[in-house]
Structure formats: structure tokens, C-alpha cells
mmCIF file of C-alpha atoms in Angstrom:
data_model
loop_
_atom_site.group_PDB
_atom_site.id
_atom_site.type_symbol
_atom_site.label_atom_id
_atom_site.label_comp_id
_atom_site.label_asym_id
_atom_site.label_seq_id
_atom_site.Cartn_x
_atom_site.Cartn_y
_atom_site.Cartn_z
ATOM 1 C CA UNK A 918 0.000 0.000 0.000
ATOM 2 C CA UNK A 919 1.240 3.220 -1.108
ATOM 3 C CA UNK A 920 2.299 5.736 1.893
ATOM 4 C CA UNK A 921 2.907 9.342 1.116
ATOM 5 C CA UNK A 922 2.954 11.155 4.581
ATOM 6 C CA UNK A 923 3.592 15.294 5.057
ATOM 7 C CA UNK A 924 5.241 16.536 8.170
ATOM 8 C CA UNK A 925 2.736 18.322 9.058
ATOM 9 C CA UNK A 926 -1.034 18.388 9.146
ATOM 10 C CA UNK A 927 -1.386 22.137 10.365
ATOM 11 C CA UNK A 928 1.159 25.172 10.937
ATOM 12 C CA UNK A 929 0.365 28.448 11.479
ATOM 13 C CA UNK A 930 3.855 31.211 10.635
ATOM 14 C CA UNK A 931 4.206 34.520 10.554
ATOM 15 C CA UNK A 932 4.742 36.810 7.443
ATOM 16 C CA UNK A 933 8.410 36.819 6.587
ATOM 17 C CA UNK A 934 9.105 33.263 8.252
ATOM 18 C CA UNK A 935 11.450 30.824 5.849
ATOM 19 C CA UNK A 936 8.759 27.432 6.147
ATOM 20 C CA UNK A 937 9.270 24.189 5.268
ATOM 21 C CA UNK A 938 7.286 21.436 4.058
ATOM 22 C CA UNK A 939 8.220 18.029 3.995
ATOM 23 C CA UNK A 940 6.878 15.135 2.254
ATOM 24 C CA UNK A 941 8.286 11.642 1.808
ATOM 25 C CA UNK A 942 6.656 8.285 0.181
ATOM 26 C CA UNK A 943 7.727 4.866 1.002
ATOM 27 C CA UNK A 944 7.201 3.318 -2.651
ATOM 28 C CA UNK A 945 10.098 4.422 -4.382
ATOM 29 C CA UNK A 946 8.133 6.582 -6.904
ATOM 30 C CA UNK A 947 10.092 8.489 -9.152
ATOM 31 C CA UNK A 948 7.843 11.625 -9.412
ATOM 32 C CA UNK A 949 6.822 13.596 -6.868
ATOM 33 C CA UNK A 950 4.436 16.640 -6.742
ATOM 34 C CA UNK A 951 3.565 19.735 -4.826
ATOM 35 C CA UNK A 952 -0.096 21.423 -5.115
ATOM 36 C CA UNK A 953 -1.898 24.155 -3.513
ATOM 37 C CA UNK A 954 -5.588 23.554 -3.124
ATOM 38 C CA UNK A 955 -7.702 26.432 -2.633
ATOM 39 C CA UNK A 956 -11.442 26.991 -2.612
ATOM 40 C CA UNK A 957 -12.660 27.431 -6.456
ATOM 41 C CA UNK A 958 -8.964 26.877 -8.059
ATOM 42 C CA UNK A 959 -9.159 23.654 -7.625
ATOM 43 C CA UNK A 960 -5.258 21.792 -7.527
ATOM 44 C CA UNK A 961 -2.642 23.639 -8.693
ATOM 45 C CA UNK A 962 0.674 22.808 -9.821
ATOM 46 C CA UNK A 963 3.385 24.197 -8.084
ATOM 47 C CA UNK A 964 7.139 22.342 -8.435
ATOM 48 C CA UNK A 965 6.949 18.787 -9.725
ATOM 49 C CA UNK A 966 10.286 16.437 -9.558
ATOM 50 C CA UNK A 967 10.653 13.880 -11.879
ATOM 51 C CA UNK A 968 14.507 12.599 -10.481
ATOM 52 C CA UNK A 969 16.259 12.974 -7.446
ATOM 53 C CA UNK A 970 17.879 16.711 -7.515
ATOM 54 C CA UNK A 971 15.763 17.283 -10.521
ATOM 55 C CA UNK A 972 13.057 19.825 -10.625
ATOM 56 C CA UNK A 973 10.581 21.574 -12.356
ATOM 57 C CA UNK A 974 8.247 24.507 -12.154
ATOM 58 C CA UNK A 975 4.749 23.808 -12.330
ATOM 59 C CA UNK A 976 1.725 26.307 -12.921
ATOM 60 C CA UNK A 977 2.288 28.288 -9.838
ATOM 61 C CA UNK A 978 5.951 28.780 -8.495
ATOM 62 C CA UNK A 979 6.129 32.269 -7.741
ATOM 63 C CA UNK A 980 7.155 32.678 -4.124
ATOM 64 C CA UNK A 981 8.282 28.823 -3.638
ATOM 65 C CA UNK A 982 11.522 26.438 -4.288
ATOM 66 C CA UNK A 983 11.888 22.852 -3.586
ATOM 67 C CA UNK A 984 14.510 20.876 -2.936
ATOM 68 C CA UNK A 985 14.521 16.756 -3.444
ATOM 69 C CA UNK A 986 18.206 15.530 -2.288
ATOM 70 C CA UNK A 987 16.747 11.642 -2.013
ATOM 71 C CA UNK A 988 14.152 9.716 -4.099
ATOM 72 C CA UNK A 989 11.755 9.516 -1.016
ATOM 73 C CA UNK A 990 11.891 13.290 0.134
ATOM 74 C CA UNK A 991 10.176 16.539 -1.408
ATOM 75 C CA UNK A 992 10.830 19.406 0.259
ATOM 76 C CA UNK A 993 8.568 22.492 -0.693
ATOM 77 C CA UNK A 994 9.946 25.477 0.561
ATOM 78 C CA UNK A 995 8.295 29.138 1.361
ATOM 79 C CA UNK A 996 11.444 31.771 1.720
ATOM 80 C CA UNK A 997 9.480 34.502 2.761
ATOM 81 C CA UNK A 998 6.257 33.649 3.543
ATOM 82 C CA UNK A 999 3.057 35.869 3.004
ATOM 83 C CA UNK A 1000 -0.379 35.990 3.433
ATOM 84 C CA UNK A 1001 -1.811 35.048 0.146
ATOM 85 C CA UNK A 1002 0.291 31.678 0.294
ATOM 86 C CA UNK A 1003 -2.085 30.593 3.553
ATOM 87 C CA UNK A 1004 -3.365 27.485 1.698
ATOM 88 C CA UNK A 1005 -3.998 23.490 1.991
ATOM 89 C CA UNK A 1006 -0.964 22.018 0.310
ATOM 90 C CA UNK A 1007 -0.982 18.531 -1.318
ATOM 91 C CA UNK A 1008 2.142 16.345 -1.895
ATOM 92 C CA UNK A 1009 1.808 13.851 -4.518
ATOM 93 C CA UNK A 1010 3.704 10.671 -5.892
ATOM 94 C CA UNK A 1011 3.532 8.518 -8.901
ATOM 95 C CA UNK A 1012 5.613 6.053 -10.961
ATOM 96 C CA UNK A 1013 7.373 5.555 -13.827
ATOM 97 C CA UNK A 1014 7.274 1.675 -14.202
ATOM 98 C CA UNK A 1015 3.553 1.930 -15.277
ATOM 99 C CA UNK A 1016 1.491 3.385 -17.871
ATOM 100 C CA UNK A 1017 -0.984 4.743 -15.442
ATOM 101 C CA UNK A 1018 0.111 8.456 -14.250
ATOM 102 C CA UNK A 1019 -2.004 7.877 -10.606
ATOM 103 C CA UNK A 1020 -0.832 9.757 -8.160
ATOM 104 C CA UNK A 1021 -1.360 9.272 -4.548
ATOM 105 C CA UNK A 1022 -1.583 12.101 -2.387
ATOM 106 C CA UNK A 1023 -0.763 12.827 0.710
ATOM 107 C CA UNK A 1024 -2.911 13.838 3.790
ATOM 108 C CA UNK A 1025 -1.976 17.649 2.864
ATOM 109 C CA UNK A 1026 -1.175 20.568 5.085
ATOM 110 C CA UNK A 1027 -2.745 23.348 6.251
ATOM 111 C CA UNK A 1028 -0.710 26.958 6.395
ATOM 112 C CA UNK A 1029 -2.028 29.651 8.012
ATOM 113 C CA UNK A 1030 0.518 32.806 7.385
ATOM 114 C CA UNK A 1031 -0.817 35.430 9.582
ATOM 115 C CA UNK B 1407 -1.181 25.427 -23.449
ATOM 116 C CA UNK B 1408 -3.067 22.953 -21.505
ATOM 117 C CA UNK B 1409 -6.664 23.315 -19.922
ATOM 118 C CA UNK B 1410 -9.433 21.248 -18.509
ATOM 119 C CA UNK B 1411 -12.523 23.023 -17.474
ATOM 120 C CA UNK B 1412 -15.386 21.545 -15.765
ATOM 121 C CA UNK B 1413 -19.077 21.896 -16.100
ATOM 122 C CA UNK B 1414 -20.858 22.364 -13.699
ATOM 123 C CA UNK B 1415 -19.129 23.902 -10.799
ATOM 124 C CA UNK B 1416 -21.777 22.269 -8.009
ATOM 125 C CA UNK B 1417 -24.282 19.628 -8.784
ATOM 126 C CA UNK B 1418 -26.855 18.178 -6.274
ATOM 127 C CA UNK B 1419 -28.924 15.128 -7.092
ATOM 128 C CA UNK B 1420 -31.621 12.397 -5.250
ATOM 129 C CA UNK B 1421 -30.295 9.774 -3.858
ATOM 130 C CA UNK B 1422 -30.745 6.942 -6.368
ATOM 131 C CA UNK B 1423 -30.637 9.219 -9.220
ATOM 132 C CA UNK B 1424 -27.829 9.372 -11.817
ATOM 133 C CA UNK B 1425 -25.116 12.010 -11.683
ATOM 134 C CA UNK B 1426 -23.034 13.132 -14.861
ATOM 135 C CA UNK B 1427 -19.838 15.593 -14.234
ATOM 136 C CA UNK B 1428 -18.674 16.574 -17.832
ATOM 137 C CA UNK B 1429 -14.548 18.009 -18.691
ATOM 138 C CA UNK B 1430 -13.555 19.239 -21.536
ATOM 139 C CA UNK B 1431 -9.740 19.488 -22.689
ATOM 140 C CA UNK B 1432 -7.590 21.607 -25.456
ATOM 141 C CA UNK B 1433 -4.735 19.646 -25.917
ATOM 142 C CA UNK B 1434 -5.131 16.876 -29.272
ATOM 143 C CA UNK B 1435 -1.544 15.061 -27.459
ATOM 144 C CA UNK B 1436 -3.533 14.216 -24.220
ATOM 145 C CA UNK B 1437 -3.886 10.235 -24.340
ATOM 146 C CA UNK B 1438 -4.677 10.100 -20.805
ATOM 147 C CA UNK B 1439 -7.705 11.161 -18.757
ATOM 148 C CA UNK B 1440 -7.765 10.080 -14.404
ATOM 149 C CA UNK B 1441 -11.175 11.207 -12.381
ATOM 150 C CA UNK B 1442 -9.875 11.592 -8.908
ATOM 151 C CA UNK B 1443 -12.266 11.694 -5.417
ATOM 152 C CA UNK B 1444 -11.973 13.970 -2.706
ATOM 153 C CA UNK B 1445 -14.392 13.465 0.674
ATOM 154 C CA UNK B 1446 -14.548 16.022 2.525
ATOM 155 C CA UNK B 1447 -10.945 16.505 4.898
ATOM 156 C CA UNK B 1448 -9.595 13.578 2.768
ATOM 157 C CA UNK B 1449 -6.798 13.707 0.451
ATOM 158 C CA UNK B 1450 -8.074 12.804 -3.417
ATOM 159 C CA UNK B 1451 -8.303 9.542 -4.690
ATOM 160 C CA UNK B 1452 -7.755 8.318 -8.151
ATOM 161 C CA UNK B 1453 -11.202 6.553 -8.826
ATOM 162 C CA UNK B 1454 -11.595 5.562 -12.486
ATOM 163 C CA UNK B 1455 -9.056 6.671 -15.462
ATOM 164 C CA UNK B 1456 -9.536 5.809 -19.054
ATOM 165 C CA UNK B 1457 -6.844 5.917 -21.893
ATOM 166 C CA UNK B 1458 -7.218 7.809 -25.546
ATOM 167 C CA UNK B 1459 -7.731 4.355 -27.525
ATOM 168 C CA UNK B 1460 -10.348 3.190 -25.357
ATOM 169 C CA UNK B 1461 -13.894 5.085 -25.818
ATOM 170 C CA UNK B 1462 -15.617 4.005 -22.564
ATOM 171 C CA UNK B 1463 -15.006 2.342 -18.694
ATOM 172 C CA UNK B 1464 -17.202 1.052 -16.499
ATOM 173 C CA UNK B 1465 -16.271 -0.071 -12.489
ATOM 174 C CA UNK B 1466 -19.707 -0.913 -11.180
ATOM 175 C CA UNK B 1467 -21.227 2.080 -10.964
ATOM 176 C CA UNK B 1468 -19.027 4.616 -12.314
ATOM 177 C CA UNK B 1469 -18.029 4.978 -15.691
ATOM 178 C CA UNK B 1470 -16.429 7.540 -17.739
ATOM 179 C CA UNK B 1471 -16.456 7.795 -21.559
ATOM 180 C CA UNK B 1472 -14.178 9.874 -23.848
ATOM 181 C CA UNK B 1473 -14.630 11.826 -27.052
ATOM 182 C CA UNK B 1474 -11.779 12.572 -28.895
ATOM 183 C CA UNK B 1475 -13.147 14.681 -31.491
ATOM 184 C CA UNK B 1476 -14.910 16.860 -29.582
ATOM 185 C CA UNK B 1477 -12.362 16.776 -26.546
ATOM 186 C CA UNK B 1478 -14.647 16.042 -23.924
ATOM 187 C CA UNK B 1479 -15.036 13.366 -21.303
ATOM 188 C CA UNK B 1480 -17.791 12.727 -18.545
ATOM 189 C CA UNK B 1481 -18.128 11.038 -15.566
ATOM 190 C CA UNK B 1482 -21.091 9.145 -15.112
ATOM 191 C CA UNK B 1483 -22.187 7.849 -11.255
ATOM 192 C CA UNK B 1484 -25.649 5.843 -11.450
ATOM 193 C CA UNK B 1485 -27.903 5.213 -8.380
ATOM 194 C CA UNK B 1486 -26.147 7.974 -6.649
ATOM 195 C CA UNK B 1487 -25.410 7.283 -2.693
ATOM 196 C CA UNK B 1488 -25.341 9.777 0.091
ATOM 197 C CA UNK B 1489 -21.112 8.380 0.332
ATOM 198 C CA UNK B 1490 -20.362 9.931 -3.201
ATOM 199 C CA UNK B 1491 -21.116 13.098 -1.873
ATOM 200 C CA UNK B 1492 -17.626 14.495 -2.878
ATOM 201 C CA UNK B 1493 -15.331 17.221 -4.640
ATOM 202 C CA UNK B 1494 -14.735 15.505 -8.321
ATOM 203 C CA UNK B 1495 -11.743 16.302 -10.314
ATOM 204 C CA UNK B 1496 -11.164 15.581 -13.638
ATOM 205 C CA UNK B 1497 -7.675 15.639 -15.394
ATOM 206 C CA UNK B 1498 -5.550 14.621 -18.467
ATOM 207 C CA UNK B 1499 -1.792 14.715 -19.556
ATOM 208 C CA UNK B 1500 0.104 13.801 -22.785
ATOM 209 C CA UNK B 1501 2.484 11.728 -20.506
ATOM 210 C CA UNK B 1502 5.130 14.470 -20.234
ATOM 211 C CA UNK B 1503 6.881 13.611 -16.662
ATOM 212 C CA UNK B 1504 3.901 12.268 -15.711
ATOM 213 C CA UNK B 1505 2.282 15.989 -14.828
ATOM 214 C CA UNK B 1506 -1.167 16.139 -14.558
ATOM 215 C CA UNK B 1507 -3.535 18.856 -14.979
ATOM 216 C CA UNK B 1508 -6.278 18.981 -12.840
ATOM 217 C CA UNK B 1509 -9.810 20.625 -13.868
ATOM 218 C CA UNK B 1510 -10.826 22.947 -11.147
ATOM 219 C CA UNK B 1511 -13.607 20.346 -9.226
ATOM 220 C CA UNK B 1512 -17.172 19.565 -9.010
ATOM 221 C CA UNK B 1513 -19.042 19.404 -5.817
ATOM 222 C CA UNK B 1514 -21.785 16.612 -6.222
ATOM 223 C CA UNK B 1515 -24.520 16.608 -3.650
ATOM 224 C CA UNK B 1516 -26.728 13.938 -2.715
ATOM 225 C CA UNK B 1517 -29.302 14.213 -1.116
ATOM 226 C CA UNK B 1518 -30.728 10.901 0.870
#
């Protein structure tokens, strides 16, 4: 059973703060995925990682980086965190090895930037 | 570039009725089209997916169908249950990394 777990379920930072968001899956997935979710917009796109140390920009980076040093870990990253980014993020993972594209998601995370 | 939109934004049926959640797509290179599930405070779920040479899918009571020329494909949910109340996303890709673009959700109602 695929596990994709984020390191936190809610987090509240101030404006300015440097925040991280971590995400790993234990099913050695290739591709890994960050989305915002927000009410009307549906999920959008922000970094996507198809390699370890590879990455690239999605719909929506503006304001974000990522980092993925090993195949399990995503790392979405806020430098300077604002109010507009207060969101549910979404991790997501998906293979390679078949011709499916399904990605599982994680349990997402909640960031309130006040 | 690529977009799905979906139509309609909310939809609220009787229980037992049938529910139809329709997407339509720009891109002719898309050859892959995923419906994913999200309950309420639960991450989505990929729940039926159908591929560009195949014209329609059925898993008991779901099914989605595909047309190509017209670039559209629905969802189709028959004798609707209060449990598929539910955010419904569509999305395709043309394989590319394996990105997919979402549509932007459908709230389905049911009402028991």
C-alpha cells in the first residue's frame, strides 16, 4: 500500500518566516508533486520532480523552491512567507514503471501565514 | 497550453438518481484522462481513469467515456449514494513527466 505522509497536518507562521514542508513516500516513486488547493482553483501545480535533484516549475511557483536531495523526500519550501500563500498544500507521488500516471496524495497541510 | 474546465461547478442530485460531471480538454496530445475523489478533509483519490484508444469504462457504478473529437469526457455515477457526496476532479496529460492537470472540481450533492 502506497504511503505518502507530510510533516505536518497544520502550521500556522508569521509573514516573513522561511517554512518548510516536507513530504516523503515509502514506494520508491520516481515523481513527486507539490499542489496548492484552494477553494474554487481547484489543484494547482506548483514544483513537480521527476529525479532525485531534478526539478521543475509547475503552474504556480512564484514565491516557492523545492529541494529533493533523495528519491523519497520533497521538500517544498516558502522563503518569505506571506499571506496570500495561507493554503492546503498537497504532496503527490507517482511512478514511472507503469502506464498509469495515478498519483497518490498525501494527507496535505494546512498553512495559516498570519 | 493545456486546460481542462469543468461543467458544472456544483451539482446536487436524489439519492438513487444518476449524476453526470462533464470536462472538456484543449490539448489533441492528451492520451490520458484520471477522475480523482476527494471526501470532505480527505486527500483525493484516483477513482476511475480511461486511456485515448479506449472510448468508454465502467467499475460498477461509475463509468467515464471519452470523445476525442470533440475533446470532452464525462463522468457518469448511477444510483447515486449519500457516500459519493464528494469534490470531483477531472484531469488529463500527454504523458510528459507524468504531470497532470487537474480541472478545477465539481461538488456533487446527494441528497438521501
Amino acid at each position: 500500500d502506497v504511503k505518502v505522509t507530510q510533516s505536518s497536518r497544520y502550521l500556522v507562521k508569521r509573514t516573513g518566516e522561511k517554512v518548510f514542508l516536507e513530504c516523503v513516500q515509502d514506494m520508491d516513486h520516481e515523481n513527486m508533486f507539490w499542489y496548492r488547493q484552494d477553494p474554487g482553483l481547484g489543484l494547482r501545480l506548483i514544483y513537480f520532480s521527476y529525479d532525485v535533484k531534478m526539478k521543475e516549475k509547475g503552474d504556480i511557483p512564484e514565491g516557492y523552491s523545492v529541494s529533493r536531495e533523495k528519491k523519497e523526500r520533497f521538500s517544498l519550501i516558502l522563503e518569505s512567507a506571506s499571506t496570500n500563500q495561507t493554503s492546503m498544500y498537497l504532496c503527490a507521488s507517482s511512478s514511472n514503471r507503469v502506464f498509469r500516471y495515478e498519483q497518490y496524495f498525501g494527507p496535505g497541510t494546512r498553512l495559516t501565514v498570519t | 497550453g493545456e486546460n481542462v474546465e469543468q461543467h458544472p461547478s456544483t451539482l446536487s442530485v436524489q439519492e438513487g438518481d444518476s449524476a453526470v460531471i462533464k470536462c472538456t480538454y484543449s490539448d489533441s496530445a492528451s492520451n490520458y484522462f484520471p477522475w480523482y475523489k476527494q471526501e470532505l478533509g480527505k486527500r483525493p483519490q484516483l477513482i476511475i481513469d480511461i486511456r485515448s484508444n479506449v472510448g468508454e469504462k465502467k467499475d460498477q457504478r461509475i463509468a467515464v467515456t471519452l470523445n476525442k473529437t470533440a475533446k470532452h469526457f464525462s463522468l457518469h455515477i448511477t444510483e447515486t449514494q449519500p457516500e459519493d457526496s464528494a469534490v470531483y476532479f477531472c484531469a488529463e496529460t500527454t504523458g510528459a513527466n507524468s504531470k497532470l492537470t487537474f480541472g478545477k472540481g465539481i461538488t456533487l450533492s446527494v441528497r438521501p
